[in-house]
XYZ file of C-alpha atoms in Angstrom:
604
model
C 69.702 16.790 18.188
C 72.678 18.369 19.917
C 73.162 18.746 23.659
C 73.243 22.135 25.291
C 76.751 22.081 26.647
C 77.056 25.368 28.467
C 74.330 27.718 27.638
C 76.056 31.049 27.060
C 75.793 31.661 23.345
C 79.076 32.584 21.727
C 81.051 32.524 24.963
C 82.971 30.247 27.256
C 81.988 29.322 30.785
C 78.427 29.308 32.023
C 75.904 30.947 34.258
C 76.317 30.951 38.031
C 74.410 28.186 39.872
C 70.692 28.941 39.916
C 71.024 31.795 37.425
C 68.355 31.771 34.719
C 69.596 32.503 31.218
C 67.470 34.369 28.685
C 66.131 32.557 25.651
C 68.638 34.051 23.266
C 71.458 32.526 25.309
C 70.091 28.984 24.966
C 70.594 26.726 21.976
C 67.389 24.759 21.483
C 65.732 22.554 18.936
C 62.104 23.498 18.320
C 59.769 20.523 18.204
C 58.644 19.582 14.731
C 56.830 16.702 13.154
C 59.490 14.087 12.355
C 58.021 13.499 8.904
C 58.433 17.180 8.070
C 61.925 17.656 9.468
C 64.419 18.830 6.927
C 67.916 20.169 6.799
C 66.544 23.075 4.781
C 66.518 26.347 6.736
C 63.057 27.384 5.582
C 61.533 24.188 7.044
C 63.010 24.815 10.529
C 60.657 26.460 13.046
C 62.678 29.111 14.848
C 62.338 29.825 18.532
C 60.455 33.071 18.004
C 58.042 31.504 15.491
C 57.406 28.577 17.784
C 56.684 30.956 20.688
C 53.887 32.521 18.657
C 52.257 29.102 18.348
C 52.188 28.428 22.096
C 48.823 28.705 23.866
C 48.354 32.098 25.553
C 48.115 30.492 29.006
C 51.579 29.001 28.547
C 53.276 32.189 27.407
C 53.810 33.639 30.880
C 56.625 31.710 32.633
C 56.012 30.773 36.243
C 52.223 30.585 36.052
C 51.953 26.849 35.385
C 51.612 23.798 37.626
C 54.288 21.088 37.748
C 54.011 17.425 38.742
C 57.284 15.889 40.006
C 57.768 12.116 40.217
C 60.949 10.703 41.753
C 62.400 7.218 41.385
C 65.424 5.809 43.160
C 67.712 6.734 46.019
C 67.792 9.516 48.591
C 70.269 11.439 46.419
C 67.633 11.526 43.699
C 65.072 12.677 46.257
C 67.362 15.527 47.268
C 67.787 16.513 43.607
C 64.006 16.606 43.197
C 63.666 18.787 46.295
C 66.209 21.224 44.894
C 64.415 21.343 41.538
C 61.065 21.846 43.276
C 62.554 24.687 45.301
C 63.811 26.529 42.245
C 60.548 26.090 40.382
C 58.434 27.389 43.269
C 60.852 30.279 43.802
C 60.218 31.266 40.191
C 56.443 31.121 40.690
C 55.496 27.638 39.492
C 52.975 25.664 41.545
C 53.487 22.012 42.486
C 50.855 19.298 42.502
C 50.740 15.629 43.429
C 47.895 15.022 40.983
C 49.398 14.304 37.538
C 46.244 15.231 35.652
C 46.228 18.724 37.184
C 49.735 19.548 35.985
C 50.780 21.523 32.900
C 54.127 19.692 32.787
C 55.572 16.487 34.230
C 59.108 16.379 35.636
C 60.262 12.775 36.045
C 63.454 12.161 38.027
C 64.689 8.708 37.047
C 66.822 5.872 38.429
C 68.962 3.502 36.407
C 70.028 1.052 39.119
C 67.424 -1.606 38.343
C 65.329 -2.526 35.356
C 61.965 -2.276 37.207
C 62.478 1.399 38.064
C 63.438 2.201 34.485
C 60.409 0.266 33.238
C 58.201 2.315 35.544
C 59.745 5.451 34.044
C 58.952 4.246 30.532
C 55.354 3.537 31.527
C 54.990 7.013 33.024
C 56.464 8.646 29.904
C 53.996 6.767 27.716
C 51.162 7.858 29.976
C 52.292 11.481 29.805
C 52.554 11.417 26.039
C 49.080 9.968 25.700
C 47.803 12.780 27.926
C 49.704 15.333 25.791
C 51.723 16.508 28.784
C 55.019 18.327 28.159
C 57.744 16.135 29.689
C 61.112 16.833 31.283
C 63.155 13.759 32.163
C 65.873 14.172 34.797
C 68.180 11.893 36.740
C 70.416 8.959 35.967
C 68.589 7.431 32.986
C 69.044 10.304 30.518
C 72.518 11.033 31.896
C 73.683 7.435 31.498
C 71.640 6.456 28.424
C 71.137 9.654 26.465
C 70.281 7.817 23.234
C 67.476 5.780 24.795
C 64.461 5.514 22.497
C 62.029 6.541 25.244
C 63.802 9.909 25.503
C 63.082 10.927 21.926
C 60.933 14.018 21.702
C 61.229 15.014 25.384
C 63.455 17.462 27.221
C 66.191 16.071 29.442
C 68.273 17.521 32.266
C 71.367 15.842 33.680
C 72.239 15.050 37.279
C 74.663 17.979 37.602
C 72.393 20.472 35.856
C 69.532 20.564 38.355
C 70.255 24.269 38.960
C 69.079 24.952 35.388
C 65.700 23.267 35.730
C 63.734 26.547 35.489
C 65.150 27.216 32.021
C 64.440 23.675 30.850
C 60.835 23.781 32.107
C 60.196 27.202 30.621
C 61.443 26.238 27.160
C 59.645 22.883 27.243
C 56.352 24.631 28.027
C 56.938 26.773 24.956
C 57.132 23.617 22.865
C 60.916 23.275 22.626
C 62.859 20.064 23.123
C 65.873 20.852 25.283
C 68.820 18.708 26.354
C 71.286 19.701 29.049
C 73.635 16.903 30.026
C 77.232 18.117 30.205
C 78.781 20.131 33.004
C 81.856 19.880 35.202
C 80.867 21.834 38.322
C 78.671 20.661 41.179
C 75.322 22.358 41.804
C 75.383 24.785 44.717
C 74.124 23.521 48.058
C 72.308 26.765 48.896
C 69.777 26.578 46.060
C 66.103 26.945 47.027
C 64.708 23.650 48.273
C 61.247 22.241 48.997
C 61.670 19.256 51.317
C 59.253 16.383 51.045
C 59.564 16.124 54.811
C 60.169 19.459 56.523
C 62.097 17.778 59.322
C 64.541 15.816 57.151
C 67.381 17.321 55.147
C 68.969 15.003 52.584
C 72.460 16.413 52.170
C 74.523 15.203 49.181
C 78.190 15.199 50.183
C 79.574 14.006 46.852
C 78.508 12.715 43.470
C 79.841 9.719 41.615
C 82.203 7.129 43.027
C 85.652 5.583 42.692
C 84.389 2.078 42.015
C 83.923 0.239 38.737
C 81.405 -2.483 39.581
C 80.694 -4.580 36.528
C 76.910 -4.547 37.033
C 76.421 -0.877 37.900
C 74.961 1.697 35.547
C 75.016 4.517 38.085
C 78.711 5.221 37.435
C 77.771 5.979 33.809
C 75.309 8.589 35.055
C 76.916 10.113 38.147
C 80.463 9.803 36.879
C 83.736 9.949 38.783
C 83.923 11.119 42.371
C 83.251 14.802 42.980
C 83.125 15.958 46.619
C 81.760 19.131 48.153
C 84.168 20.943 50.464
C 83.972 20.451 54.203
C 83.287 24.157 54.725
C 80.360 24.214 52.280
C 78.791 21.153 53.901
C 79.242 22.505 57.430
C 77.660 25.790 56.364
C 74.720 23.879 54.903
C 74.324 21.978 58.185
C 74.209 25.262 60.116
C 71.568 26.594 57.730
C 69.218 23.612 57.886
C 69.443 23.394 61.672
C 68.383 27.033 61.862
C 65.446 26.136 59.594
C 64.159 23.535 62.069
C 65.480 20.334 60.492
C 65.593 17.425 62.961
C 67.375 14.774 60.888
C 70.250 15.225 58.476
C 70.886 12.359 56.072
C 74.293 12.325 54.425
C 73.763 10.987 50.932
C 75.968 9.937 48.034
C 76.726 7.009 45.777
C 79.457 5.987 48.242
C 79.753 7.962 51.468
C 82.982 6.217 52.429
C 84.797 7.588 49.364
C 84.058 11.182 50.346
C 86.890 13.672 50.003
C 89.506 11.480 48.340
C 89.427 13.783 45.331
C 90.017 16.930 47.401
C 92.533 15.721 49.975
C 90.236 15.014 52.927
C 88.295 11.986 54.153
C 84.988 11.000 55.722
C 86.081 11.157 59.395
C 87.278 14.746 58.893
C 83.868 15.714 57.512
C 81.907 13.836 60.176
C 83.851 15.379 63.045
C 83.313 18.839 61.570
C 79.569 18.241 61.237
C 78.936 16.801 64.712
C 80.454 19.933 66.241
C 77.534 21.865 64.752
C 74.777 19.587 66.050
C 72.722 20.940 68.985
C 73.882 19.540 72.301
C 70.298 18.750 73.349
C 70.105 16.059 70.642
C 67.251 17.839 68.920
C 68.869 17.222 65.517
C 70.299 13.824 64.603
C 72.755 12.788 61.881
C 72.385 9.673 59.741
C 75.429 8.506 57.789
C 74.596 7.266 54.306
C 75.454 4.103 52.403
C 79.135 3.256 52.286
C 80.947 0.438 50.528
C 83.469 -1.603 52.562
C 86.766 -0.675 50.819
C 86.854 2.974 51.808
C 85.971 2.656 55.487
C 88.271 -0.248 56.351
C 91.129 2.133 57.109
C 88.910 4.454 59.190
C 86.879 1.990 61.252
C 87.955 3.321 64.636
C 87.264 6.928 63.636
C 83.894 5.997 62.131
C 82.999 4.070 65.284
C 83.839 7.097 67.444
C 81.462 9.260 65.408
C 78.715 6.639 65.537
C 78.991 6.657 69.328
C 78.313 10.377 69.387
C 74.936 11.064 71.049
C 73.700 13.054 68.043
C 74.514 10.349 65.455
C 72.339 7.320 64.712
C 74.188 4.062 65.373
C 73.130 2.743 61.984
C 75.052 2.134 58.774
C 74.139 0.695 55.383
C 77.056 -1.397 54.096
C 76.224 -3.405 50.935
C 78.027 -6.725 50.649
C 76.182 -8.017 47.511
C 77.544 -11.578 47.907
C 79.199 -13.811 50.484
C 81.380 -15.433 47.840
C 84.825 -14.053 47.005
C 84.638 -15.399 43.460
C 81.380 -13.544 42.846
C 82.748 -10.385 44.470
C 85.732 -10.590 42.129
C 83.430 -10.951 39.127
C 81.520 -7.917 40.391
C 84.803 -6.008 40.805
C 83.768 -4.986 44.305
C 87.386 -4.577 45.513
C 86.978 -6.353 48.854
C 86.538 -9.884 50.169
C 83.813 -11.414 52.285
C 86.322 -11.566 55.132
C 86.951 -7.815 54.896
C 83.218 -7.171 55.023
C 83.042 -9.313 58.151
C 85.843 -7.196 59.626
C 83.764 -4.058 59.066
C 80.700 -5.562 60.722
C 82.604 -7.165 63.608
C 84.580 -4.012 64.399
C 81.611 -1.658 64.345
C 79.474 -4.068 66.360
C 82.213 -4.382 68.975
C 83.008 -0.678 69.260
C 79.513 0.800 68.957
C 76.861 -0.279 71.487
C 73.517 -0.969 69.830
C 75.023 -0.852 66.335
C 72.560 -1.698 63.547
C 73.861 -2.631 60.093
C 71.846 -3.064 56.905
C 73.194 -4.707 53.778
C 72.332 -5.604 50.171
C 72.442 -8.905 48.284
C 72.239 -9.583 44.533
C 70.957 -13.081 43.791
C 71.907 -14.847 40.590
C 74.862 -12.760 39.455
C 76.377 -14.250 36.275
C 78.551 -17.244 37.151
C 77.132 -17.652 40.667
C 77.206 -21.339 41.613
C 75.230 -23.195 44.265
C 78.322 -23.067 46.496
C 78.645 -19.312 45.980
C 75.029 -18.828 46.936
C 75.353 -21.058 50.015
C 78.212 -18.831 51.229
C 75.914 -15.819 50.902
C 73.178 -17.576 52.885
C 75.724 -18.503 55.557
C 76.866 -14.885 55.841
C 73.327 -13.628 56.333
C 72.585 -16.337 58.896
C 75.760 -15.543 60.832
C 74.869 -11.906 61.393
C 71.055 -11.941 61.212
C 70.996 -8.403 59.854
C 67.801 -6.518 60.766
C 67.598 -5.152 57.213
C 68.667 -6.937 54.034
C 67.736 -5.580 50.621
C 67.513 -8.633 48.351
C 67.289 -8.217 44.592
C 67.639 -10.426 41.568
C 70.358 -9.657 39.063
C 69.197 -7.378 36.263
C 71.610 -6.862 33.356
C 72.014 -3.147 32.687
C 72.811 -2.171 29.112
C 76.375 -1.023 28.587
C 77.787 -2.739 31.668
C 80.357 -5.586 31.546
C 78.031 -7.878 33.515
C 75.410 -7.607 30.768
C 77.771 -9.555 28.517
C 78.488 -12.325 31.039
C 76.838 -15.723 30.914
C 73.635 -15.450 32.898
C 72.241 -17.808 35.498
C 68.910 -19.267 34.414
C 66.067 -16.993 35.512
C 64.278 -19.870 37.255
C 67.341 -20.460 39.462
C 67.707 -16.724 40.153
C 64.115 -16.499 41.362
C 64.495 -19.651 43.453
C 67.599 -18.267 45.187
C 65.905 -14.939 45.802
C 62.924 -16.679 47.426
C 65.177 -18.900 49.547
C 67.259 -16.021 50.870
C 64.141 -13.971 51.538
C 62.701 -16.835 53.593
C 65.919 -17.070 55.608
C 65.937 -13.344 56.271
C 62.252 -13.094 57.181
C 62.692 -15.859 59.765
C 64.858 -13.550 61.880
C 63.328 -11.774 64.862
C 65.809 -8.915 65.393
C 63.722 -6.953 67.885
C 62.782 -9.758 70.270
C 63.499 -8.742 73.838
C 62.764 -5.051 73.367
C 59.340 -5.276 75.042
C 59.204 -3.178 78.168
C 62.393 -1.263 77.401
C 62.405 2.513 77.371
C 64.062 4.130 74.377
C 64.571 7.696 73.301
C 63.075 8.226 69.863
C 63.043 11.017 67.300
C 59.653 11.492 65.623
C 59.707 12.824 62.063
C 56.813 11.465 60.017
C 53.330 9.990 59.885
C 53.086 6.260 59.185
C 51.473 5.031 55.987
C 48.480 3.798 57.991
C 47.688 7.413 58.848
C 47.276 6.462 62.504
C 50.744 6.121 63.960
C 53.672 8.485 64.095
C 57.078 7.157 63.092
C 60.025 7.573 65.412
C 63.482 6.027 65.402
C 65.722 4.908 68.224
C 69.396 5.823 68.249
C 69.961 2.507 66.457
C 67.443 3.709 63.848
C 64.918 1.037 64.787
C 61.481 2.167 63.649
C 59.075 2.772 66.536
C 55.382 3.361 65.836
C 53.571 5.455 68.440
C 50.213 7.190 68.659
C 49.932 10.891 69.296
C 49.012 14.222 67.734
C 50.878 15.448 64.666
C 52.177 18.295 66.794
C 54.691 15.744 68.083
C 56.395 15.677 64.682
C 59.866 17.112 64.955
C 60.170 16.283 68.643
C 62.075 13.750 70.684
C 60.480 11.540 73.316
C 60.993 8.632 75.657
C 58.895 5.658 74.600
C 58.196 2.351 76.303
C 58.191 -0.531 73.816
C 54.882 -2.380 74.100
C 55.236 -4.963 71.315
C 57.567 -5.943 68.522
C 56.974 -6.874 64.905
C 59.201 -8.143 62.146
C 59.943 -4.746 60.602
C 59.279 -2.328 63.441
C 58.239 -2.065 67.076
C 55.305 -0.375 68.785
C 55.582 1.920 71.755
C 53.832 4.421 73.975
C 55.212 7.874 74.682
C 55.959 8.395 78.384
C 57.867 11.681 78.198
C 58.575 14.287 75.523
C 61.663 16.438 75.150
C 60.030 19.172 73.095
C 60.145 21.540 76.080
C 63.453 20.944 77.804
C 63.996 21.794 81.432
C 64.649 25.528 81.322
C 66.855 25.480 84.388
C 69.032 22.776 82.862
C 69.225 24.665 79.576
C 70.274 27.874 81.299
C 72.975 26.030 83.219
C 74.189 24.250 80.092
C 74.496 27.439 78.047
C 77.847 28.126 79.685
C 79.230 24.705 78.802
C 80.897 23.746 75.506
C 79.086 21.539 72.953
C 79.079 17.770 73.190
C 82.442 16.183 72.651
C 83.158 12.816 71.087
C 85.785 12.318 73.784
C 84.488 10.572 76.885
C 87.216 12.164 79.003
C 85.497 15.525 78.628
C 82.160 14.320 80.026
C 82.358 16.376 83.173
C 82.674 19.654 81.283
C 80.640 19.237 78.122
C 77.029 20.255 77.635
C 75.630 16.842 78.535
C 74.119 14.798 81.237
C 76.574 12.278 82.597
C 73.871 9.709 83.159
C 74.423 8.019 79.840
C 78.164 8.609 80.074
C 78.151 6.046 82.834
C 76.037 3.724 80.725
C 78.319 3.993 77.694
C 81.566 4.163 79.631
C 82.857 0.847 78.341
C 82.751 1.991 74.729
C 84.129 5.457 75.374
C 80.981 7.016 73.976
C 80.575 10.735 74.244
C 78.235 11.929 76.937
C 74.562 11.547 76.245
C 72.018 14.238 76.998
C 68.929 13.184 78.892
C 67.954 16.163 81.011
C 68.075 13.959 84.106
C 70.302 14.221 87.199
C 73.978 13.562 86.376
C 75.793 10.482 87.613
C 79.582 10.441 87.353
C 82.093 7.724 87.901
C 82.498 7.138 91.682
C 86.209 7.919 91.775
C 85.675 11.159 89.897
C 82.848 12.045 92.283
C 85.076 11.476 95.336
C 87.821 13.588 93.827
C 85.435 16.404 93.026
C 83.998 16.184 96.548
C 87.448 16.615 98.066
C 88.218 19.540 95.777
C 84.925 21.173 96.659
C 85.557 20.768 100.407
C 88.997 22.333 100.026
C 87.534 25.272 98.163
C 84.847 25.755 100.765
C 87.443 25.562 103.550
C 89.530 28.247 101.839
C 86.511 30.490 101.461
C 85.505 30.275 105.140
C 86.176 33.478 107.146
C 89.142 33.320 109.511
C 87.246 33.791 112.813
C 90.189 33.336 115.255
C 94.011 33.352 115.522
C 93.858 29.646 116.244
C 92.634 29.037 112.676
C 95.562 30.960 111.156
C 98.181 29.065 109.239
C 101.959 29.368 109.623
C 102.265 31.723 106.633
C 99.484 33.927 108.001
C 101.276 34.229 111.381
C 104.659 34.862 109.787
C 103.242 37.650 107.667
C 101.642 39.306 110.706
C 104.903 39.065 112.664
C 106.801 40.583 109.781
C 104.407 43.498 109.598
C 104.709 44.118 113.340
C 108.529 43.999 113.306
C 108.627 46.391 110.349
C 106.245 48.768 112.092
C 108.326 48.766 115.301
C 111.555 49.342 113.348
C 110.062 52.344 111.592
C 108.788 53.713 114.906
C 112.224 53.343 116.551
C 113.928 55.083 113.627
C 111.414 57.913 113.749
C 111.987 58.429 117.504
C 115.762 58.320 117.036
C 115.732 60.950 114.278
C 113.372 63.176 116.258
C 115.637 62.981 119.331
C 118.743 64.014 117.366
C 116.974 67.006 115.900
C 115.877 68.195 119.328
C 119.398 67.819 120.791
C 120.948 69.938 118.013
C 118.480 72.697 118.702
């Protein structure tokens, strides 16, 4: 079966993003029984004939119910939200109960074998339930000839703006494939967020790397970045819609913009200018590999210090051994990774870094693994994602000599034990932290908030607190999160403070502008050593003592100048000179007038 390349029949180009093409503009293959397929024209069921065979309830587009299942990363989740938005905009209903759906849309991930296996299981389940299937995401894009994809419709990662067409034709019984396109989907497509308070914003697709184990590059392709202007406009839009967290997402955030002549710091500085100065909306920077942020560490640190940006970054290292990193083609050394961590930790107070490790990569020796363990012990990262090596078909690493599976599992267990022995949140009891509350915990009892360092804080309270910020006192700590009690909420800010701040400019990332930006200077004093931008707390401002003295003197001078001059004794030299000048001038004019008048009288 052929792919639908660009769906305008008989013409070049394609439809605008989100535009739905009519049936006669789409090349499709009607589903037929494989045993009856023939190259003969009379055996081929045409689109119009196949339509007549569809059940009456499925003839009217937009009246069916869709079940969407998403595997993988936040970028995939954003893609699913965009597809859900387009489908609901066209009239389709969404359900979380698979059995209630007329069609299943499965958004897949190809990073690890388990997620792809779960996809295969779900496809088998759908087929047995006679559910029309549309498979999206990285698996069909990177492995289009996969056996599991036979007989189902597929939509590629850059074709999510055509999902309505694919669903409509699949419901009619057609098998449709749409995998090739060179333009990025628009950012302003309709979107149904899984969490109303969180916007997952893709800033680019693909990457510049060529890791030997990675299948994602096959699916997402080479780097393609959205423009700064389009991303800033999207940020403005979602803030106006009530979003409280913006997650920047991509396959490698650090590589952003290198294909269009800009870089990540340029984008980040443009975005933080749009964030509300009351810290009601926070920014989370997505996963970035070490090579592309090494040259921008100081600029990245300055953005992370901004009061509206979480001081958290996910930087995968994958191994502590340079020989393994070379075999992975990761394009950095363990020492360079340490430079990233050391620099950010030094420049950003409260910095939290998460990382990834692959255990048992082909050729990994006991010494290589011990270097990885040493790296993790040195930094005691609060979050480490540990996975065993899974060979992905079509990747160079799949052809390398593998480490015995027993050893791989043993190393994975050992590293997990090392990591789980850490107690990263010890000492937080009794501290007061500002948190941003965005979701309900899986236990259904607690609400989930995050500190500025993106530490998870579980608190109790009504769901009306979702989307608000609060001060919480930490009552106890666990291995993966901490517990707290809310002592003050920021949902209703001090109106007097807000009115006063309206005349001030937005928060600046420059600490020297603290006294004039729309912030409280309380946390400026706290973060002064790092040069962090002023933090907003709604409390009474506290400036540096020298600056306070200077301002006091200036204020006294202004008040002195504004005081009424009640006596000649309070006049200055210039005041007296001016008065004398006026008097002399007046007398001179009077004398001249008398002189002229006298001459006139004498002549008469």
